[in-house]
Amino acid sequence: MSSVDDDRRHIALLYDRFDAERAAAERELVAAQRGSGSSPGERALREVAVRVQTMRLGRLRAGGDGLCFGRTDAVDGTRTFVGRLGLLDEDLEPMLIDWRAPAARAFYTATAARPEGLVRRRHFRTRGRAVLDAHDDVLSREGADGSAGADAALLAALDAPRTGPMRDIVATIQAEQDEIIRLGHTGPTVIEGGPGTGKTAVALHRVAYLLYTHPQLARRGVLVLGPHPRFLEYISAVLPSLGETDVVFATPGELLPGLATGREDDPDAARVKGSLAMVDVLAAAVADRQEVPAEPIAVELDDVTVEITAELAAAARERAVAGGLRHNEARPVFAAAVLDALAEQAVDRIGAGWLAPREVPELAADLRADARAELGGSPQLHAAVDALWPELTPQRLLADLFTSPERLAVAAAALPPADRAVLSRADGADWTVADVPLLDEAAELLGPQAAARSRRVRARRRAAEGLGYAADVLRLLDTEPADDDEIRAADLVGADLLAERQEEVDHRTIAERAAADREWVYGHVVVDEAQELSDMDWRVLVRRCPTRSFTVVGDLAQRRSAAGARSWAAALDRHAPGRWTHRVLTVGYRTPAEIMAVAADVLAAHAPGATPPEAARSTGVRPWARRVQPDELEAAVREEVDGDGSVAVIAPSPFPDVPGATVLTPREAKGLEFDTVLLVEPQRMDAADLYVALTRATQRLGVLHSERLPASLHRLVPRRGHQVPARSSTTGANCSRNEPLTLT
């Protein structure tokens, strides 16, 4: 068995190779950016070269910290070093295996019972480029030497302080997690698990694996949807640390470019707005804006006055609707039909009583042409068309609908009166999170406005002209066969995208372009806290990723939204019948056994039959509760913040700032973790929020309350005054629950 010093020397060689590759990538990127050429082909080649080197450099920059984190020793003596990316030596022999490669899988899945041809797995503990120490997992009798147990690396990571953003878990992926990460299924994959099971980390590592094995997904980028901005900030470093940077992070209130909202409706309004009944309501609201006049609308010409009657407008509307175009796109058809009918009306009225222009085709044609020209410039006609078939934005459609009892009565006639009533809003009120999918649905029904349509037509014309040439360029670039690890041009940019760039190069990143384009189609979408999404939210996501390449993360037991999913089948069967798969994580890595026992009681009361995660470790620190007078609560919270590691104060409603702690509501705490959590007035939280709040702590949990606690919290240890609980260094898997205690 080689020593750690031998490994340090090998890892130093890896860094030498890594630095050389990064320097080469930097030189090649600069050369590509400086490339000259004015023809479409030269610009296309330069753009592909820049894209290739940018991706290569991004991966190399991401892999520098903790480049190599492990090693496997096979029965035949082969040693394989595993790290964040793959490196080859000058002879193209592997020096370091990418953690996503098939050759690295045994590092995560081998056990003493099933060693998979290995005798030893070595974990390196690193800081920057320095190897601090290492420990071994012995996987067979041949390799037994009394070294550390199989859980040492994991337990060390779990006991580490929670400071800063979420870290990747490439060094400590567990077998049940690895199976999900490497799942070949490309349809919707549901990763369900209780608090602290690592489902978010697994989902993000699954994205990195999918982009490694299906690089064509990368050219369309990845959307990561999370419950709130703080959560997205917390997880935002994981994918870049794995070399994936073409990622858009958004909350459900940010899925419409130009709008960002975190404002929530009351539960009844959220339920109604999230239901599929709103699809019909919005379609009816659009149809209601395609009007016929109650009284004829006069349009004055030089020689005659013509009228837009109900019959004329109805015929024009029928013609516009028959084309199958969306509302704004059909507006010119309606306007043209009205103009045609008015021109014919003008011909008849001009000749009435003194000539018969219909009997003289040439005369009729001249009169018709004159009338059409005059009508085309008529302010009265333009105003009439605007009134009968207005060009609408989604915001205007919804604002007009929700502020008008009359329009609501028409569009939402099928809804129960109570549901219809909760849709009303004050004029000028802020948009809510539940409004965003309605605005997106409205955008789909309305189509783009005239200016946007003109820009799109010009862009499509340019793209069509260059598409054939761009395809030829890509075929030329991909003529030579590529190695497995080599990036091919067609993996990075399709002919359609390349053709668009021939006219004008867009220097924005994929993530920047995707975030600004409502109609952008993503290669993959991660949906975290998916149990909170409504049926209308899912329609938005399917439009963003029609291939249904989703990683869906959630826990039905934590659902708090009245419009959220009650089962995964209810959420997904409609969009991907027979195409989605479901995996469950059962081991809780965040929450120690002592805290999980308390949370399990709450879960049993809240969701009978639900199974809590099995805690992977015990800290020996029992959760406590302290009762104080209401006017002493704030001072008691400040007193309990001892500054040891990260601390969160979670309260049912906004609470004053506490020095040394992060103050959150249960909703704001979703997905986050802290060394210590102080729970304030839990008796005022609903069961779902309480379950979430209880499971944010990785080490210590305390409860401060001014009223009697619910019976489900009977395991908390009562105490008086400020006491710093001693922290035990003992750890172990699947520890038993504490004995119940009675609280007063």
PDB file of N, CA and C in Angstrom, residues 177-248:
ATOM      1  N   GLN A 177     -27.508   7.529  -3.374  1.00  0.00           N
ATOM      2  CA  GLN A 177     -27.472   8.776  -4.111  1.00  0.00           C
ATOM      3  C   GLN A 177     -26.855   8.585  -5.492  1.00  0.00           C
ATOM      4  N   ASP A 178     -25.786   7.807  -5.548  1.00  0.00           N
ATOM      5  CA  ASP A 178     -25.095   7.578  -6.815  1.00  0.00           C
ATOM      6  C   ASP A 178     -26.010   6.901  -7.832  1.00  0.00           C
ATOM      7  N   GLU A 179     -26.837   5.984  -7.361  1.00  0.00           N
ATOM      8  CA  GLU A 179     -27.754   5.290  -8.270  1.00  0.00           C
ATOM      9  C   GLU A 179     -28.693   6.277  -8.948  1.00  0.00           C
ATOM     10  N   ILE A 180     -29.138   7.288  -8.219  1.00  0.00           N
ATOM     11  CA  ILE A 180     -30.039   8.289  -8.793  1.00  0.00           C
ATOM     12  C   ILE A 180     -29.274   9.242  -9.695  1.00  0.00           C
ATOM     13  N   ILE A 181     -28.090   9.655  -9.263  1.00  0.00           N
ATOM     14  CA  ILE A 181     -27.289  10.586 -10.056  1.00  0.00           C
ATOM     15  C   ILE A 181     -27.008  10.016 -11.440  1.00  0.00           C
ATOM     16  N   ARG A 182     -26.696   8.731 -11.516  1.00  0.00           N
ATOM     17  CA  ARG A 182     -26.318   8.106 -12.785  1.00  0.00           C
ATOM     18  C   ARG A 182     -27.489   7.465 -13.516  1.00  0.00           C
ATOM     19  N   LEU A 183     -28.689   7.687 -13.042  1.00  0.00           N
ATOM     20  CA  LEU A 183     -29.859   7.096 -13.686  1.00  0.00           C
ATOM     21  C   LEU A 183     -29.926   7.552 -15.140  1.00  0.00           C
ATOM     22  N   GLY A 184     -30.038   6.595 -16.048  1.00  0.00           N
ATOM     23  CA  GLY A 184     -30.027   6.935 -17.470  1.00  0.00           C
ATOM     24  C   GLY A 184     -31.315   7.543 -17.973  1.00  0.00           C
ATOM     25  N   HIS A 185     -32.367   7.503 -17.188  1.00  0.00           N
ATOM     26  CA  HIS A 185     -33.673   8.021 -17.605  1.00  0.00           C
ATOM     27  C   HIS A 185     -33.577   9.511 -17.920  1.00  0.00           C
ATOM     28  N   THR A 186     -34.054   9.924 -19.102  1.00  0.00           N
ATOM     29  CA  THR A 186     -33.988  11.341 -19.484  1.00  0.00           C
ATOM     30  C   THR A 186     -35.341  12.036 -19.408  1.00  0.00           C
ATOM     31  N   GLY A 187     -36.411  11.302 -19.090  1.00  0.00           N
ATOM     32  CA  GLY A 187     -37.691  11.943 -18.845  1.00  0.00           C
ATOM     33  C   GLY A 187     -37.731  12.499 -17.438  1.00  0.00           C
ATOM     34  N   PRO A 188     -38.897  12.912 -16.963  1.00  0.00           N
ATOM     35  CA  PRO A 188     -38.983  13.426 -15.593  1.00  0.00           C
ATOM     36  C   PRO A 188     -38.550  12.381 -14.569  1.00  0.00           C
ATOM     37  N   THR A 189     -37.645  12.765 -13.689  1.00  0.00           N
ATOM     38  CA  THR A 189     -37.174  11.891 -12.613  1.00  0.00           C
ATOM     39  C   THR A 189     -37.488  12.562 -11.290  1.00  0.00           C
ATOM     40  N   VAL A 190     -38.331  11.938 -10.499  1.00  0.00           N
ATOM     41  CA  VAL A 190     -38.715  12.483  -9.203  1.00  0.00           C
ATOM     42  C   VAL A 190     -37.761  11.931  -8.148  1.00  0.00           C
ATOM     43  N   ILE A 191     -37.114  12.837  -7.414  1.00  0.00           N
ATOM     44  CA  ILE A 191     -36.272  12.467  -6.285  1.00  0.00           C
ATOM     45  C   ILE A 191     -36.999  12.926  -5.030  1.00  0.00           C
ATOM     46  N   GLU A 192     -37.558  11.968  -4.327  1.00  0.00           N
ATOM     47  CA  GLU A 192     -38.322  12.292  -3.117  1.00  0.00           C
ATOM     48  C   GLU A 192     -37.512  11.889  -1.900  1.00  0.00           C
ATOM     49  N   GLY A 193     -37.616  12.674  -0.869  1.00  0.00           N
ATOM     50  CA  GLY A 193     -36.916  12.362   0.365  1.00  0.00           C
ATOM     51  C   GLY A 193     -37.268  13.363   1.433  1.00  0.00           C
ATOM     52  N   GLY A 194     -37.191  12.926   2.656  1.00  0.00           N
ATOM     53  CA  GLY A 194     -37.465  13.809   3.772  1.00  0.00           C
ATOM     54  C   GLY A 194     -36.372  14.840   3.961  1.00  0.00           C
ATOM     55  N   PRO A 195     -36.522  15.699   4.947  1.00  0.00           N
ATOM     56  CA  PRO A 195     -35.533  16.748   5.190  1.00  0.00           C
ATOM     57  C   PRO A 195     -34.145  16.167   5.439  1.00  0.00           C
ATOM     58  N   GLY A 196     -33.143  16.767   4.803  1.00  0.00           N
ATOM     59  CA  GLY A 196     -31.766  16.382   5.060  1.00  0.00           C
ATOM     60  C   GLY A 196     -31.300  15.128   4.363  1.00  0.00           C
ATOM     61  N   THR A 197     -32.083  14.569   3.445  1.00  0.00           N
ATOM     62  CA  THR A 197     -31.666  13.357   2.740  1.00  0.00           C
ATOM     63  C   THR A 197     -30.719  13.656   1.584  1.00  0.00           C
ATOM     64  N   GLY A 198     -30.459  14.935   1.330  1.00  0.00           N
ATOM     65  CA  GLY A 198     -29.525  15.299   0.270  1.00  0.00           C
ATOM     66  C   GLY A 198     -30.138  15.342  -1.113  1.00  0.00           C
ATOM     67  N   LYS A 199     -31.468  15.438  -1.191  1.00  0.00           N
ATOM     68  CA  LYS A 199     -32.112  15.360  -2.497  1.00  0.00           C
ATOM     69  C   LYS A 199     -31.737  16.523  -3.411  1.00  0.00           C
ATOM     70  N   THR A 200     -31.566  17.727  -2.856  1.00  0.00           N
ATOM     71  CA  THR A 200     -31.160  18.863  -3.701  1.00  0.00           C
ATOM     72  C   THR A 200     -29.747  18.656  -4.225  1.00  0.00           C
ATOM     73  N   ALA A 201     -28.838  18.252  -3.346  1.00  0.00           N
ATOM     74  CA  ALA A 201     -27.464  18.000  -3.789  1.00  0.00           C
ATOM     75  C   ALA A 201     -27.432  16.899  -4.836  1.00  0.00           C
ATOM     76  N   VAL A 202     -28.211  15.852  -4.649  1.00  0.00           N
ATOM     77  CA  VAL A 202     -28.259  14.761  -5.623  1.00  0.00           C
ATOM     78  C   VAL A 202     -28.784  15.280  -6.960  1.00  0.00           C
ATOM     79  N   ALA A 203     -29.814  16.108  -6.923  1.00  0.00           N
ATOM     80  CA  ALA A 203     -30.371  16.646  -8.168  1.00  0.00           C
ATOM     81  C   ALA A 203     -29.342  17.477  -8.927  1.00  0.00           C
ATOM     82  N   LEU A 204     -28.597  18.306  -8.223  1.00  0.00           N
ATOM     83  CA  LEU A 204     -27.602  19.150  -8.885  1.00  0.00           C
ATOM     84  C   LEU A 204     -26.459  18.309  -9.445  1.00  0.00           C
ATOM     85  N   HIS A 205     -26.058  17.280  -8.721  1.00  0.00           N
ATOM     86  CA  HIS A 205     -25.014  16.399  -9.246  1.00  0.00           C
ATOM     87  C   HIS A 205     -25.549  15.569 -10.411  1.00  0.00           C
ATOM     88  N   ARG A 206     -26.825  15.262 -10.384  1.00  0.00           N
ATOM     89  CA  ARG A 206     -27.428  14.561 -11.526  1.00  0.00           C
ATOM     90  C   ARG A 206     -27.371  15.431 -12.776  1.00  0.00           C
ATOM     91  N   VAL A 207     -27.604  16.727 -12.624  1.00  0.00           N
ATOM     92  CA  VAL A 207     -27.499  17.630 -13.769  1.00  0.00           C
ATOM     93  C   VAL A 207     -26.078  17.601 -14.341  1.00  0.00           C
ATOM     94  N   ALA A 208     -25.083  17.690 -13.447  1.00  0.00           N
ATOM     95  CA  ALA A 208     -23.694  17.651 -13.915  1.00  0.00           C
ATOM     96  C   ALA A 208     -23.411  16.343 -14.639  1.00  0.00           C
ATOM     97  N   TYR A 209     -23.958  15.242 -14.136  1.00  0.00           N
ATOM     98  CA  TYR A 209     -23.761  13.950 -14.794  1.00  0.00           C
ATOM     99  C   TYR A 209     -24.453  13.912 -16.154  1.00  0.00           C
ATOM    100  N   LEU A 210     -25.682  14.404 -16.239  1.00  0.00           N
ATOM    101  CA  LEU A 210     -26.410  14.406 -17.511  1.00  0.00           C
ATOM    102  C   LEU A 210     -25.697  15.252 -18.554  1.00  0.00           C
ATOM    103  N   LEU A 211     -25.167  16.406 -18.155  1.00  0.00           N
ATOM    104  CA  LEU A 211     -24.465  17.260 -19.105  1.00  0.00           C
ATOM    105  C   LEU A 211     -23.145  16.633 -19.540  1.00  0.00           C
ATOM    106  N   TYR A 212     -22.570  15.811 -18.688  1.00  0.00           N
ATOM    107  CA  TYR A 212     -21.341  15.086 -19.034  1.00  0.00           C
ATOM    108  C   TYR A 212     -21.641  13.975 -20.034  1.00  0.00           C
ATOM    109  N   THR A 213     -22.738  13.258 -19.817  1.00  0.00           N
ATOM    110  CA  THR A 213     -23.068  12.122 -20.681  1.00  0.00           C
ATOM    111  C   THR A 213     -23.897  12.523 -21.900  1.00  0.00           C
ATOM    112  N   HIS A 214     -24.602  13.650 -21.825  1.00  0.00           N
ATOM    113  CA  HIS A 214     -25.412  14.147 -22.953  1.00  0.00           C
ATOM    114  C   HIS A 214     -25.048  15.614 -23.205  1.00  0.00           C
ATOM    115  N   PRO A 215     -23.861  15.869 -23.757  1.00  0.00           N
ATOM    116  CA  PRO A 215     -23.399  17.266 -23.886  1.00  0.00           C
ATOM    117  C   PRO A 215     -24.292  18.132 -24.755  1.00  0.00           C
ATOM    118  N   GLN A 216     -25.146  17.515 -25.585  1.00  0.00           N
ATOM    119  CA  GLN A 216     -26.036  18.332 -26.410  1.00  0.00           C
ATOM    120  C   GLN A 216     -27.018  19.129 -25.559  1.00  0.00           C
ATOM    121  N   LEU A 217     -27.289  18.659 -24.318  1.00  0.00           N
ATOM    122  CA  LEU A 217     -28.191  19.398 -23.437  1.00  0.00           C
ATOM    123  C   LEU A 217     -27.592  20.742 -23.038  1.00  0.00           C
ATOM    124  N   ALA A 218     -26.253  20.803 -22.989  1.00  0.00           N
ATOM    125  CA  ALA A 218     -25.585  21.996 -22.479  1.00  0.00           C
ATOM    126  C   ALA A 218     -25.811  23.204 -23.372  1.00  0.00           C
ATOM    127  N   ARG A 219     -26.009  22.980 -24.669  1.00  0.00           N
ATOM    128  CA  ARG A 219     -26.113  24.137 -25.555  1.00  0.00           C
ATOM    129  C   ARG A 219     -27.435  24.884 -25.392  1.00  0.00           C
ATOM    130  N   ARG A 220     -28.382  24.283 -24.669  1.00  0.00           N
ATOM    131  CA  ARG A 220     -29.634  24.984 -24.376  1.00  0.00           C
ATOM    132  C   ARG A 220     -29.702  25.448 -22.933  1.00  0.00           C
ATOM    133  N   GLY A 221     -28.694  25.101 -22.123  1.00  0.00           N
ATOM    134  CA  GLY A 221     -28.653  25.569 -20.747  1.00  0.00           C
ATOM    135  C   GLY A 221     -29.575  24.793 -19.822  1.00  0.00           C
ATOM    136  N   VAL A 222     -29.460  25.105 -18.547  1.00  0.00           N
ATOM    137  CA  VAL A 222     -30.226  24.430 -17.493  1.00  0.00           C
ATOM    138  C   VAL A 222     -30.962  25.485 -16.676  1.00  0.00           C
ATOM    139  N   LEU A 223     -32.207  25.207 -16.356  1.00  0.00           N
ATOM    140  CA  LEU A 223     -32.989  26.048 -15.452  1.00  0.00           C
ATOM    141  C   LEU A 223     -33.098  25.342 -14.117  1.00  0.00           C
ATOM    142  N   VAL A 224     -32.746  26.034 -13.039  1.00  0.00           N
ATOM    143  CA  VAL A 224     -32.920  25.516 -11.684  1.00  0.00           C
ATOM    144  C   VAL A 224     -33.966  26.383 -10.990  1.00  0.00           C
ATOM    145  N   LEU A 225     -35.085  25.778 -10.650  1.00  0.00           N
ATOM    146  CA  LEU A 225     -36.196  26.493 -10.020  1.00  0.00           C
ATOM    147  C   LEU A 225     -36.202  26.179  -8.534  1.00  0.00           C
ATOM    148  N   GLY A 226     -36.147  27.221  -7.704  1.00  0.00           N
ATOM    149  CA  GLY A 226     -36.140  27.042  -6.257  1.00  0.00           C
ATOM    150  C   GLY A 226     -37.197  27.884  -5.587  1.00  0.00           C
ATOM    151  N   PRO A 227     -37.470  27.631  -4.305  1.00  0.00           N
ATOM    152  CA  PRO A 227     -38.616  28.264  -3.647  1.00  0.00           C
ATOM    153  C   PRO A 227     -38.450  29.738  -3.331  1.00  0.00           C
ATOM    154  N   HIS A 228     -37.198  30.201  -3.104  1.00  0.00           N
ATOM    155  CA  HIS A 228     -37.007  31.609  -2.762  1.00  0.00           C
ATOM    156  C   HIS A 228     -35.559  32.017  -3.059  1.00  0.00           C
ATOM    157  N   PRO A 229     -35.289  33.312  -3.201  1.00  0.00           N
ATOM    158  CA  PRO A 229     -33.947  33.757  -3.596  1.00  0.00           C
ATOM    159  C   PRO A 229     -32.848  33.320  -2.642  1.00  0.00           C
ATOM    160  N   ARG A 230     -33.115  33.286  -1.341  1.00  0.00           N
ATOM    161  CA  ARG A 230     -32.076  32.894  -0.392  1.00  0.00           C
ATOM    162  C   ARG A 230     -31.636  31.447  -0.644  1.00  0.00           C
ATOM    163  N   PHE A 231     -32.594  30.585  -0.946  1.00  0.00           N
ATOM    164  CA  PHE A 231     -32.268  29.195  -1.246  1.00  0.00           C
ATOM    165  C   PHE A 231     -31.425  29.103  -2.508  1.00  0.00           C
ATOM    166  N   LEU A 232     -31.792  29.855  -3.536  1.00  0.00           N
ATOM    167  CA  LEU A 232     -31.033  29.810  -4.785  1.00  0.00           C
ATOM    168  C   LEU A 232     -29.623  30.329  -4.581  1.00  0.00           C
ATOM    169  N   GLU A 233     -29.482  31.356  -3.768  1.00  0.00           N
ATOM    170  CA  GLU A 233     -28.145  31.858  -3.455  1.00  0.00           C
ATOM    171  C   GLU A 233     -27.338  30.789  -2.720  1.00  0.00           C
ATOM    172  N   TYR A 234     -28.007  30.045  -1.853  1.00  0.00           N
ATOM    173  CA  TYR A 234     -27.333  29.009  -1.066  1.00  0.00           C
ATOM    174  C   TYR A 234     -26.801  27.881  -1.954  1.00  0.00           C
ATOM    175  N   ILE A 235     -27.570  27.488  -2.985  1.00  0.00           N
ATOM    176  CA  ILE A 235     -27.151  26.355  -3.813  1.00  0.00           C
ATOM    177  C   ILE A 235     -26.395  26.771  -5.070  1.00  0.00           C
ATOM    178  N   SER A 236     -26.256  28.079  -5.303  1.00  0.00           N
ATOM    179  CA  SER A 236     -25.775  28.563  -6.606  1.00  0.00           C
ATOM    180  C   SER A 236     -24.334  28.181  -6.910  1.00  0.00           C
ATOM    181  N   ALA A 237     -23.543  27.831  -5.888  1.00  0.00           N
ATOM    182  CA  ALA A 237     -22.135  27.521  -6.140  1.00  0.00           C
ATOM    183  C   ALA A 237     -21.912  26.062  -6.532  1.00  0.00           C
ATOM    184  N   VAL A 238     -22.919  25.197  -6.370  1.00  0.00           N
ATOM    185  CA  VAL A 238     -22.686  23.771  -6.574  1.00  0.00           C
ATOM    186  C   VAL A 238     -22.375  23.449  -8.031  1.00  0.00           C
ATOM    187  N   LEU A 239     -23.246  23.845  -8.958  1.00  0.00           N
ATOM    188  CA  LEU A 239     -23.011  23.500 -10.356  1.00  0.00           C
ATOM    189  C   LEU A 239     -21.755  24.161 -10.921  1.00  0.00           C
ATOM    190  N   PRO A 240     -21.496  25.448 -10.652  1.00  0.00           N
ATOM    191  CA  PRO A 240     -20.214  26.004 -11.113  1.00  0.00           C
ATOM    192  C   PRO A 240     -19.007  25.262 -10.556  1.00  0.00           C
ATOM    193  N   SER A 241     -19.097  24.789  -9.304  1.00  0.00           N
ATOM    194  CA  SER A 241     -17.973  24.040  -8.740  1.00  0.00           C
ATOM    195  C   SER A 241     -17.766  22.721  -9.462  1.00  0.00           C
ATOM    196  N   LEU A 242     -18.800  22.249 -10.163  1.00  0.00           N
ATOM    197  CA  LEU A 242     -18.703  21.018 -10.941  1.00  0.00           C
ATOM    198  C   LEU A 242     -18.453  21.290 -12.412  1.00  0.00           C
ATOM    199  N   GLY A 243     -18.180  22.558 -12.747  1.00  0.00           N
ATOM    200  CA  GLY A 243     -17.830  22.906 -14.109  1.00  0.00           C
ATOM    201  C   GLY A 243     -18.989  23.259 -15.007  1.00  0.00           C
ATOM    202  N   GLU A 244     -20.196  23.411 -14.457  1.00  0.00           N
ATOM    203  CA  GLU A 244     -21.369  23.727 -15.274  1.00  0.00           C
ATOM    204  C   GLU A 244     -21.823  25.149 -14.962  1.00  0.00           C
ATOM    205  N   THR A 245     -21.683  26.027 -15.944  1.00  0.00           N
ATOM    206  CA  THR A 245     -21.958  27.448 -15.706  1.00  0.00           C
ATOM    207  C   THR A 245     -23.147  27.986 -16.493  1.00  0.00           C
ATOM    208  N   ASP A 246     -23.652  27.243 -17.471  1.00  0.00           N
ATOM    209  CA  ASP A 246     -24.773  27.726 -18.272  1.00  0.00           C
ATOM    210  C   ASP A 246     -26.081  27.407 -17.554  1.00  0.00           C
ATOM    211  N   VAL A 247     -26.277  28.047 -16.411  1.00  0.00           N
ATOM    212  CA  VAL A 247     -27.395  27.740 -15.531  1.00  0.00           C
ATOM    213  C   VAL A 247     -28.152  29.021 -15.199  1.00  0.00           C
ATOM    214  N   VAL A 248     -29.462  28.956 -15.305  1.00  0.00           N
ATOM    215  CA  VAL A 248     -30.336  30.046 -14.883  1.00  0.00           C
ATOM    216  C   VAL A 248     -31.008  29.621 -13.584  1.00  0.00           C
TER     217      VAL A 248
END
